[in-house]
PDB file of C-alpha atoms and ligand atoms in Angstrom:
ATOM      1  CA  MET A  75     136.063-181.419  22.202  1.00 75.00           C
ATOM      2  CA  ALA A  76     138.742-182.583  19.774  1.00 83.00           C
ATOM      3  CA  MET A  77     139.241-179.260  18.009  1.00 94.00           C
ATOM      4  CA  ARG A  78     138.050-175.680  17.783  1.00 96.00           C
ATOM      5  CA  PHE A  79     138.326-173.749  14.579  1.00 97.00           C
ATOM      6  CA  SER A  80     137.928-170.136  13.468  1.00 98.00           C
ATOM      7  CA  ILE A  81     138.475-168.613  10.043  1.00 98.00           C
ATOM      8  CA  LEU A  82     140.226-165.279  10.682  1.00 98.00           C
ATOM      9  CA  GLY A  83     139.775-164.116   7.116  1.00 98.00           C
ATOM     10  CA  SER A  84     139.327-165.413   3.611  1.00 97.00           C
ATOM     11  CA  GLY A  85     139.617-163.977   0.083  1.00 95.00           C
ATOM     12  CA  SER A  86     142.192-162.466  -2.213  1.00 92.00           C
ATOM     13  CA  SER A  87     143.196-159.868   0.393  1.00 94.00           C
ATOM     14  CA  GLY A  88     144.192-162.558   2.879  1.00 97.00           C
ATOM     15  CA  ASN A  89     143.554-166.057   4.178  1.00 98.00           C
ATOM     16  CA  ALA A  90     144.198-167.485   7.629  1.00 98.00           C
ATOM     17  CA  ALA A  91     142.478-169.731  10.140  1.00 98.00           C
ATOM     18  CA  LEU A  92     143.202-170.850  13.689  1.00 98.00           C
ATOM     19  CA  LEU A  93     142.883-174.497  14.710  1.00 98.00           C
ATOM     20  CA  VAL A  94     143.027-175.303  18.418  1.00 98.00           C
ATOM     21  CA  THR A  95     143.349-178.785  19.922  1.00 96.00           C
ATOM     22  CA  GLU A  96     143.992-179.863  23.498  1.00 93.00           C
ATOM     23  CA  ASN A  97     147.763-179.483  23.083  1.00 95.00           C
ATOM     24  CA  THR A  98     148.373-177.108  20.227  1.00 97.00           C
ATOM     25  CA  ARG A  99     147.306-173.990  18.386  1.00 98.00           C
ATOM     26  CA  VAL A 100     148.149-173.661  14.706  1.00 98.00           C
ATOM     27  CA  LEU A 101     147.437-171.239  11.917  1.00 98.00           C
ATOM     28  CA  VAL A 102     146.439-172.552   8.521  1.00 98.00           C
ATOM     29  CA  ASP A 103     148.015-170.004   6.153  1.00 98.00           C
ATOM     30  CA  ALA A 104     149.135-166.554   7.283  1.00 98.00           C
ATOM     31  CA  GLY A 105     147.927-164.209   4.550  1.00 98.00           C
ATOM     32  CA  PHE A 106     147.686-161.048   6.658  1.00 98.00           C
ATOM     33  CA  SER A 107     150.451-158.921   8.144  1.00 98.00           C
ATOM     34  CA  ALA A 108     151.600-160.126  11.566  1.00 97.00           C
ATOM     35  CA  ARG A 109     150.029-157.005  13.065  1.00 97.00           C
ATOM     36  CA  LYS A 110     146.671-157.763  11.447  1.00 98.00           C
ATOM     37  CA  LEU A 111     146.934-161.439  12.436  1.00 98.00           C
ATOM     38  CA  GLY A 112     147.505-160.292  16.011  1.00 98.00           C
ATOM     39  CA  GLN A 113     144.367-158.119  15.848  1.00 98.00           C
ATOM     40  CA  LEU A 114     142.255-160.885  14.325  1.00 98.00           C
ATOM     41  CA  LEU A 115     143.452-163.353  16.971  1.00 98.00           C
ATOM     42  CA  SER A 116     142.862-160.864  19.769  1.00 98.00           C
ATOM     43  CA  ALA A 117     139.236-160.489  18.621  1.00 97.00           C
ATOM     44  CA  ILE A 118     138.661-164.180  19.469  1.00 96.00           C
ATOM     45  CA  GLY A 119     140.684-164.090  22.705  1.00 97.00           C
ATOM     46  CA  GLU A 120     143.881-165.536  21.222  1.00 97.00           C
ATOM     47  CA  SER A 121     147.359-164.211  20.385  1.00 98.00           C
ATOM     48  CA  LEU A 122     150.410-164.946  18.246  1.00 98.00           C
ATOM     49  CA  GLU A 123     152.380-165.679  21.427  1.00 98.00           C
ATOM     50  CA  ARG A 124     150.191-168.747  21.942  1.00 98.00           C
ATOM     51  CA  VAL A 125     150.428-170.017  18.336  1.00 98.00           C
ATOM     52  CA  ASP A 126     152.841-172.951  17.921  1.00 98.00           C
ATOM     53  CA  ALA A 127     153.001-173.323  14.146  1.00 98.00           C
ATOM     54  CA  VAL A 128     151.775-172.181  10.750  1.00 98.00           C
ATOM     55  CA  PHE A 129     150.889-174.582   7.930  1.00 98.00           C
ATOM     56  CA  LEU A 130     151.279-173.074   4.454  1.00 98.00           C
ATOM     57  CA  THR A 131     149.298-174.247   1.431  1.00 98.00           C
ATOM     58  CA  HIS A 132     151.325-172.322  -1.180  1.00 98.00           C
ATOM     59  CA  GLU A 133     153.459-169.204  -1.600  1.00 98.00           C
ATOM     60  CA  HIS A 134     150.917-166.660  -2.906  1.00 98.00           C
ATOM     61  CA  GLY A 135     150.889-163.461  -0.871  1.00 97.00           C
ATOM     62  CA  ASP A 136     147.260-163.817   0.209  1.00 98.00           C
ATOM     63  CA  HIS A 137     148.419-166.954   2.117  1.00 98.00           C
ATOM     64  CA  THR A 138     151.907-165.936   3.276  1.00 98.00           C
ATOM     65  CA  ALA A 139     151.996-162.133   3.756  1.00 98.00           C
ATOM     66  CA  GLY A 140     152.408-162.536   7.526  1.00 98.00           C
ATOM     67  CA  ILE A 141     155.472-164.796   7.485  1.00 98.00           C
ATOM     68  CA  ASP A 142     157.974-161.918   7.345  1.00 97.00           C
ATOM     69  CA  GLY A 143     156.443-160.220  10.389  1.00 97.00           C
ATOM     70  CA  LEU A 144     156.469-163.497  12.317  1.00 97.00           C
ATOM     71  CA  LYS A 145     160.217-163.007  12.857  1.00 96.00           C
ATOM     72  CA  LYS A 146     159.133-161.293  16.074  1.00 96.00           C
ATOM     73  CA  PHE A 147     157.684-164.664  17.130  1.00 97.00           C
ATOM     74  CA  PRO A 148     160.621-167.031  16.567  1.00 96.00           C
ATOM     75  CA  HIS A 149     158.941-169.846  18.515  1.00 97.00           C
ATOM     76  CA  ILE A 150     156.405-170.287  15.671  1.00 98.00           C
ATOM     77  CA  ARG A 151     157.400-173.151  13.357  1.00 98.00           C
ATOM     78  CA  VAL A 152     156.480-172.887   9.695  1.00 98.00           C
ATOM     79  CA  PHE A 153     155.398-176.094   7.950  1.00 98.00           C
ATOM     80  CA  ALA A 154     155.543-176.210   4.144  1.00 98.00           C
ATOM     81  CA  ASN A 155     156.810-178.446   1.391  1.00 98.00           C
ATOM     82  CA  ALA A 156     160.294-177.701   0.002  1.00 98.00           C
ATOM     83  CA  ALA A 157     159.135-175.863  -3.139  1.00 98.00           C
ATOM     84  CA  THR A 158     156.757-173.604  -1.200  1.00 98.00           C
ATOM     85  CA  SER A 159     159.353-172.873   1.486  1.00 98.00           C
ATOM     86  CA  ARG A 160     161.930-171.885  -1.155  1.00 98.00           C
ATOM     87  CA  ALA A 161     159.462-169.587  -2.902  1.00 98.00           C
ATOM     88  CA  VAL A 162     158.471-167.902   0.376  1.00 98.00           C
ATOM     89  CA  GLN A 163     162.064-167.718   1.671  1.00 98.00           C
ATOM     90  CA  ASP A 164     163.085-165.729  -1.446  1.00 95.00           C
ATOM     91  CA  GLY A 165     161.005-162.797  -0.223  1.00 93.00           C
ATOM     92  CA  LEU A 166     162.051-162.883   3.429  1.00 96.00           C
ATOM     93  CA  GLY A 167     164.712-161.022   5.372  1.00 92.00           C
ATOM     94  CA  HIS A 168     165.016-163.766   7.991  1.00 95.00           C
ATOM     95  CA  LYS A 169     164.927-167.558   8.083  1.00 97.00           C
ATOM     96  CA  PRO A 170     161.866-168.984   9.820  1.00 97.00           C
ATOM     97  CA  ASP A 171     161.984-172.301  11.674  1.00 97.00           C
ATOM     98  CA  TRP A 172     161.026-174.260   8.544  1.00 98.00           C
ATOM     99  CA  GLN A 173     159.562-177.708   9.026  1.00 98.00           C
ATOM    100  CA  ILE A 174     159.600-179.343   5.614  1.00 98.00           C
ATOM    101  CA  PHE A 175     157.101-182.054   4.706  1.00 98.00           C
ATOM    102  CA  GLN A 176     156.627-184.076   1.544  1.00 98.00           C
ATOM    103  CA  THR A 177     153.375-183.493  -0.294  1.00 98.00           C
ATOM    104  CA  GLY A 178     151.176-186.536   0.216  1.00 97.00           C
ATOM    105  CA  SER A 179     152.866-187.526   3.478  1.00 95.00           C
ATOM    106  CA  ARG A 180     151.205-187.913   6.881  1.00 97.00           C
ATOM    107  CA  PHE A 181     152.875-186.720  10.051  1.00 97.00           C
ATOM    108  CA  VAL A 182     152.062-185.768  13.615  1.00 97.00           C
ATOM    109  CA  PHE A 183     152.558-182.381  15.264  1.00 98.00           C
ATOM    110  CA  ARG A 184     151.794-182.651  18.996  1.00 97.00           C
ATOM    111  CA  ASP A 185     148.220-184.017  19.121  1.00 95.00           C
ATOM    112  CA  LEU A 186     147.437-183.092  15.525  1.00 97.00           C
ATOM    113  CA  GLN A 187     147.700-185.562  12.643  1.00 97.00           C
ATOM    114  CA  VAL A 188     148.428-183.746   9.408  1.00 98.00           C
ATOM    115  CA  GLU A 189     148.000-184.952   5.848  1.00 98.00           C
ATOM    116  CA  SER A 190     148.811-182.839   2.813  1.00 98.00           C
ATOM    117  CA  PHE A 191     147.576-183.487  -0.689  1.00 97.00           C
ATOM    118  CA  ALA A 192     148.405-181.919  -4.058  1.00 98.00           C
ATOM    119  CA  VAL A 193     145.952-179.466  -5.621  1.00 98.00           C
ATOM    120  CA  PRO A 194     146.022-177.990  -9.165  1.00 98.00           C
ATOM    121  CA  HIS A 195     146.815-174.256  -8.840  1.00 98.00           C
ATOM    122  CA  ASP A 196     149.316-171.885 -10.464  1.00 97.00           C
ATOM    123  CA  ALA A 197     151.909-172.048  -7.659  1.00 98.00           C
ATOM    124  CA  GLN A 198     155.105-174.074  -7.114  1.00 98.00           C
ATOM    125  CA  GLU A 199     153.635-177.046  -5.256  1.00 98.00           C
ATOM    126  CA  PRO A 200     150.262-176.105  -3.764  1.00 98.00           C
ATOM    127  CA  VAL A 201     148.542-178.381  -1.251  1.00 98.00           C
ATOM    128  CA  GLY A 202     145.387-178.864   0.748  1.00 98.00           C
ATOM    129  CA  PHE A 203     145.413-180.238   4.293  1.00 98.00           C
ATOM    130  CA  ARG A 204     143.443-182.680   6.379  1.00 98.00           C
ATOM    131  CA  PHE A 205     143.907-182.163  10.133  1.00 98.00           C
ATOM    132  CA  THR A 206     142.741-184.854  12.556  1.00 97.00           C
ATOM    133  CA  SER A 207     142.699-184.891  16.338  1.00 95.00           C
ATOM    134  CA  GLY A 208     141.065-186.907  19.113  1.00 91.00           C
ATOM    135  CA  THR A 209     140.462-190.610  19.638  1.00 89.00           C
ATOM    136  CA  ASP A 210     137.716-192.930  18.442  1.00 87.00           C
ATOM    137  CA  GLY A 211     135.342-193.693  21.300  1.00 84.00           C
ATOM    138  CA  ASP A 212     136.553-190.848  23.540  1.00 86.00           C
ATOM    139  CA  LEU A 213     133.427-189.003  24.643  1.00 83.00           C
ATOM    140  CA  PHE A 214     135.310-185.832  25.549  1.00 82.00           C
ATOM    141  CA  ALA A 215     137.674-185.674  22.602  1.00 85.00           C
ATOM    142  CA  PRO A 216     136.323-187.886  19.806  1.00 89.00           C
ATOM    143  CA  ARG A 217     138.299-188.254  16.612  1.00 94.00           C
ATOM    144  CA  ARG A 218     137.501-185.335  14.297  1.00 96.00           C
ATOM    145  CA  SER A 219     138.904-184.159  10.974  1.00 97.00           C
ATOM    146  CA  LEU A 220     138.880-180.916   9.084  1.00 98.00           C
ATOM    147  CA  VAL A 221     139.878-180.397   5.445  1.00 98.00           C
ATOM    148  CA  TRP A 222     141.262-177.082   4.189  1.00 98.00           C
ATOM    149  CA  LEU A 223     140.861-176.803   0.426  1.00 98.00           C
ATOM    150  CA  THR A 224     141.322-173.415  -1.226  1.00 97.00           C
ATOM    151  CA  ASP A 225     143.090-172.233  -4.370  1.00 97.00           C
ATOM    152  CA  LEU A 226     142.495-174.964  -6.922  1.00 98.00           C
ATOM    153  CA  GLY A 227     141.349-174.790 -10.516  1.00 97.00           C
ATOM    154  CA  HIS A 228     139.546-178.125 -10.492  1.00 97.00           C
ATOM    155  CA  ALA A 229     139.108-181.069  -8.135  1.00 97.00           C
ATOM    156  CA  PRO A 230     140.851-184.243  -9.330  1.00 97.00           C
ATOM    157  CA  GLN A 231     140.150-187.687  -7.872  1.00 97.00           C
ATOM    158  CA  ASN A 232     142.763-187.459  -5.069  1.00 95.00           C
ATOM    159  CA  VAL A 233     141.037-184.327  -3.746  1.00 96.00           C
ATOM    160  CA  ARG A 234     137.615-185.971  -3.866  1.00 97.00           C
ATOM    161  CA  GLU A 235     138.928-188.887  -1.816  1.00 95.00           C
ATOM    162  CA  CYS A 236     140.563-186.600   0.749  1.00 94.00           C
ATOM    163  CA  ILE A 237     137.441-184.591   1.483  1.00 96.00           C
ATOM    164  CA  ARG A 238     135.132-187.609   1.894  1.00 96.00           C
ATOM    165  CA  GLU A 239     136.462-188.651   5.314  1.00 95.00           C
ATOM    166  CA  CYS A 240     136.166-185.513   7.396  1.00 97.00           C
ATOM    167  CA  ASP A 241     133.686-183.668   9.608  1.00 97.00           C
ATOM    168  CA  VAL A 242     134.284-180.131   8.382  1.00 98.00           C
ATOM    169  CA  VAL A 243     135.188-178.991   4.866  1.00 98.00           C
ATOM    170  CA  VAL A 244     136.578-175.549   4.148  1.00 98.00           C
ATOM    171  CA  VAL A 245     136.312-175.208   0.393  1.00 98.00           C
ATOM    172  CA  GLU A 246     136.855-172.414  -2.074  1.00 98.00           C
ATOM    173  CA  SER A 247     133.857-170.984  -3.916  1.00 98.00           C
ATOM    174  CA  ASN A 248     135.803-168.224  -5.626  1.00 98.00           C
ATOM    175  CA  HIS A 249     133.718-166.702  -8.374  1.00 97.00           C
ATOM    176  CA  CYS A 250     130.466-166.740 -10.236  1.00 96.00           C
ATOM    177  CA  SER A 251     131.436-167.567 -13.835  1.00 96.00           C
ATOM    178  CA  GLN A 252     128.929-165.074 -15.279  1.00 95.00           C
ATOM    179  CA  LEU A 253     130.125-162.240 -13.019  1.00 95.00           C
ATOM    180  CA  LEU A 254     133.743-163.057 -13.911  1.00 94.00           C
ATOM    181  CA  GLN A 255     133.028-162.941 -17.642  1.00 93.00           C
ATOM    182  CA  ALA A 256     131.109-159.645 -17.254  1.00 94.00           C
ATOM    183  CA  ASP A 257     133.855-158.062 -15.116  1.00 94.00           C
ATOM    184  CA  THR A 258     135.469-155.025 -16.753  1.00 92.00           C
ATOM    185  CA  LYS A 259     138.358-154.477 -14.281  1.00 92.00           C
ATOM    186  CA  ARG A 260     140.324-157.601 -15.181  1.00 93.00           C
ATOM    187  CA  PRO A 261     142.116-158.180 -18.498  1.00 93.00           C
ATOM    188  CA  TRP A 262     141.083-161.234 -20.509  1.00 94.00           C
ATOM    189  CA  SER A 263     144.324-163.084 -19.632  1.00 94.00           C
ATOM    190  CA  THR A 264     143.655-162.727 -15.879  1.00 94.00           C
ATOM    191  CA  LYS A 265     140.105-163.982 -16.296  1.00 94.00           C
ATOM    192  CA  GLN A 266     141.433-166.973 -18.239  1.00 94.00           C
ATOM    193  CA  ARG A 267     143.894-167.724 -15.438  1.00 93.00           C
ATOM    194  CA  ILE A 268     141.246-167.506 -12.708  1.00 95.00           C
ATOM    195  CA  ALA A 269     138.776-169.689 -14.632  1.00 94.00           C
ATOM    196  CA  GLY A 270     141.462-172.122 -15.850  1.00 94.00           C
ATOM    197  CA  ARG A 271     142.410-175.629 -14.704  1.00 94.00           C
ATOM    198  CA  HIS A 272     145.054-174.155 -12.355  1.00 97.00           C
ATOM    199  CA  GLY A 273     143.077-171.142 -11.174  1.00 97.00           C
ATOM    200  CA  HIS A 274     140.193-171.035  -8.710  1.00 98.00           C
ATOM    201  CA  LEU A 275     136.979-173.030  -8.193  1.00 98.00           C
ATOM    202  CA  SER A 276     133.833-171.312  -9.428  1.00 98.00           C
ATOM    203  CA  ASN A 277     130.592-171.568  -7.463  1.00 98.00           C
ATOM    204  CA  ALA A 278     129.396-174.166  -9.970  1.00 98.00           C
ATOM    205  CA  ALA A 279     132.614-176.188  -9.566  1.00 98.00           C
ATOM    206  CA  ALA A 280     132.340-176.093  -5.756  1.00 98.00           C
ATOM    207  CA  ARG A 281     128.718-177.223  -6.056  1.00 98.00           C
ATOM    208  CA  GLU A 282     129.666-180.070  -8.396  1.00 98.00           C
ATOM    209  CA  LEU A 283     132.413-181.240  -6.026  1.00 98.00           C
ATOM    210  CA  LEU A 284     130.153-181.207  -2.954  1.00 98.00           C
ATOM    211  CA  ALA A 285     127.293-182.888  -4.825  1.00 97.00           C
ATOM    212  CA  ALA A 286     129.570-185.600  -6.241  1.00 97.00           C
ATOM    213  CA  VAL A 287     131.211-186.494  -2.905  1.00 97.00           C
ATOM    214  CA  ALA A 288     128.207-185.758  -0.607  1.00 97.00           C
ATOM    215  CA  SER A 289     129.727-187.491   2.418  1.00 96.00           C
ATOM    216  CA  PRO A 290     127.260-188.470   5.169  1.00 95.00           C
ATOM    217  CA  ARG A 291     130.017-187.669   7.671  1.00 95.00           C
ATOM    218  CA  TRP A 292     130.091-183.930   6.914  1.00 97.00           C
ATOM    219  CA  ARG A 293     128.729-181.689   9.654  1.00 97.00           C
ATOM    220  CA  ARG A 294     129.690-178.267   8.389  1.00 98.00           C
ATOM    221  CA  ILE A 295     130.911-176.751   5.139  1.00 98.00           C
ATOM    222  CA  TYR A 296     132.529-173.338   4.867  1.00 98.00           C
ATOM    223  CA  LEU A 297     132.469-171.687   1.436  1.00 98.00           C
ATOM    224  CA  THR A 298     135.519-169.427   1.284  1.00 98.00           C
ATOM    225  CA  HIS A 299     137.947-167.336  -0.795  1.00 98.00           C
ATOM    226  CA  LEU A 300     135.060-165.397  -2.428  1.00 98.00           C
ATOM    227  CA  SER A 301     136.069-162.807  -5.012  1.00 97.00           C
ATOM    228  CA  ARG A 302     134.969-159.339  -3.913  1.00 95.00           C
ATOM    229  CA  ASP A 303     134.086-158.220  -7.452  1.00 95.00           C
ATOM    230  CA  CYS A 304     133.013-161.454  -9.103  1.00 97.00           C
ATOM    231  CA  ASN A 305     131.005-163.176  -6.395  1.00 97.00           C
ATOM    232  CA  SER A 306     128.528-162.571  -3.577  1.00 97.00           C
ATOM    233  CA  ARG A 307     126.882-164.448  -0.737  1.00 97.00           C
ATOM    234  CA  ALA A 308     123.660-164.514  -2.774  1.00 97.00           C
ATOM    235  CA  ALA A 309     125.404-165.988  -5.835  1.00 97.00           C
ATOM    236  CA  VAL A 310     127.034-168.729  -3.734  1.00 98.00           C
ATOM    237  CA  GLU A 311     123.768-169.525  -1.964  1.00 97.00           C
ATOM    238  CA  LEU A 312     121.893-169.714  -5.254  1.00 97.00           C
ATOM    239  CA  ALA A 313     124.513-172.000  -6.800  1.00 97.00           C
ATOM    240  CA  LEU A 314     124.495-174.298  -3.770  1.00 97.00           C
ATOM    241  CA  ALA A 315     120.746-174.405  -3.107  1.00 96.00           C
ATOM    242  CA  ASP A 316     120.194-177.934  -4.430  1.00 95.00           C
ATOM    243  CA  VAL A 317     123.245-179.483  -2.755  1.00 96.00           C
ATOM    244  CA  ARG A 318     122.204-177.868   0.522  1.00 94.00           C
ATOM    245  CA  ALA A 319     118.854-179.585   0.249  1.00 93.00           C
ATOM    246  CA  THR A 320     120.569-182.935  -0.430  1.00 93.00           C
ATOM    247  CA  LEU A 321     122.958-182.520   2.533  1.00 94.00           C
ATOM    248  CA  ALA A 322     120.214-181.509   4.927  1.00 90.00           C
ATOM    249  CA  ALA A 323     122.114-182.629   8.073  1.00 91.00           C
ATOM    250  CA  CYS A 324     125.081-180.442   7.218  1.00 96.00           C
ATOM    251  CA  GLU A 325     125.429-176.739   8.103  1.00 97.00           C
ATOM    252  CA  PHE A 326     126.631-174.370   5.393  1.00 97.00           C
ATOM    253  CA  SER A 327     128.483-171.158   6.101  1.00 97.00           C
ATOM    254  CA  VAL A 328     129.444-168.633   3.419  1.00 98.00           C
ATOM    255  CA  VAL A 329     132.470-166.587   4.547  1.00 98.00           C
ATOM    256  CA  GLU A 330     132.586-163.205   2.815  1.00 97.00           C
ATOM    257  CA  PRO A 331     135.803-161.220   2.300  1.00 96.00           C
ATOM    258  CA  GLY A 332     136.653-159.265   5.455  1.00 93.00           C
ATOM    259  CA  GLU A 333     134.593-161.586   7.659  1.00 97.00           C
ATOM    260  CA  SER A 334     135.852-163.779  10.531  1.00 97.00           C
ATOM    261  CA  THR A 335     133.926-166.779  11.827  1.00 97.00           C
ATOM    262  CA  PRO A 336     133.317-167.493  15.518  1.00 96.00           C
ATOM    263  CA  PHE A 337     134.906-170.615  17.002  1.00 97.00           C
ATOM    264  CA  TYR A 338     133.271-173.818  15.843  1.00 96.00           C
ATOM    265  CA  GLU A 339     133.746-176.870  18.061  1.00 95.00           C
ATOM    266  CA  LEU A 340     134.215-180.179  16.321  1.00 92.00           C
TER     267      LEU A 340
HETATM  268 ZN1   ZN B 167     144.469-167.446  -2.497  1.00 97.75          ZN
HETATM  269 ZN1   ZN B 168     146.797-168.905  -4.772  1.00 97.75          ZN
END
């Protein structure tokens, strides 16, 4: 096994996942309070004490709400680019152990190779990640990659190239465009922002991206960051029905708000 992976939660009320390799445990985003993160980790037999680092995609609260409470866990390093770290630091009462990377760079943390790539979203310098661990030809820990891609208004060419070479894709399928337009809770300007080029991927946009790239290497796709009001499991499944049929060897998993996923071994 090269990696194990569990989504602790996904959606506008919080996003976080745990990635475990032979030599490290990292969180991807920390969008729940530290207390809640501790509870979510405990439910899968893990704890914040055992987490080595957090990788942040961008500064929005649904991805960073737990950073303040992590002051009780000073051993946890926080990886982000400079613009994201500045934006998060502004709201903190302590200084985390920041590990600053350049967007687009590749680096190694313990036995995890990390690549970040720019995504179009209304934040300072939002990124997606590709995490790789293991070795080609190693039967026990073969080389495996996972892409984390949430919070983007559209998928430019660089994103399409990044998601092709990986085994697992975690991708946003935020809203159903019809449900968003019909929604009465949100003002027009908010709807425009969500649906815009720097907002969130609709179900149709997620479908288009997966259908256009359709990598034979993919083994599992998680559809995440679903809007509670403007999306549903049924709407995502309907939108993705044809691409699911095309990618018959690939498992699809829709992650609803408030749901955690069991460990998946890559
Ligand atoms: Zn978000
Ligand atoms: Zn965001």
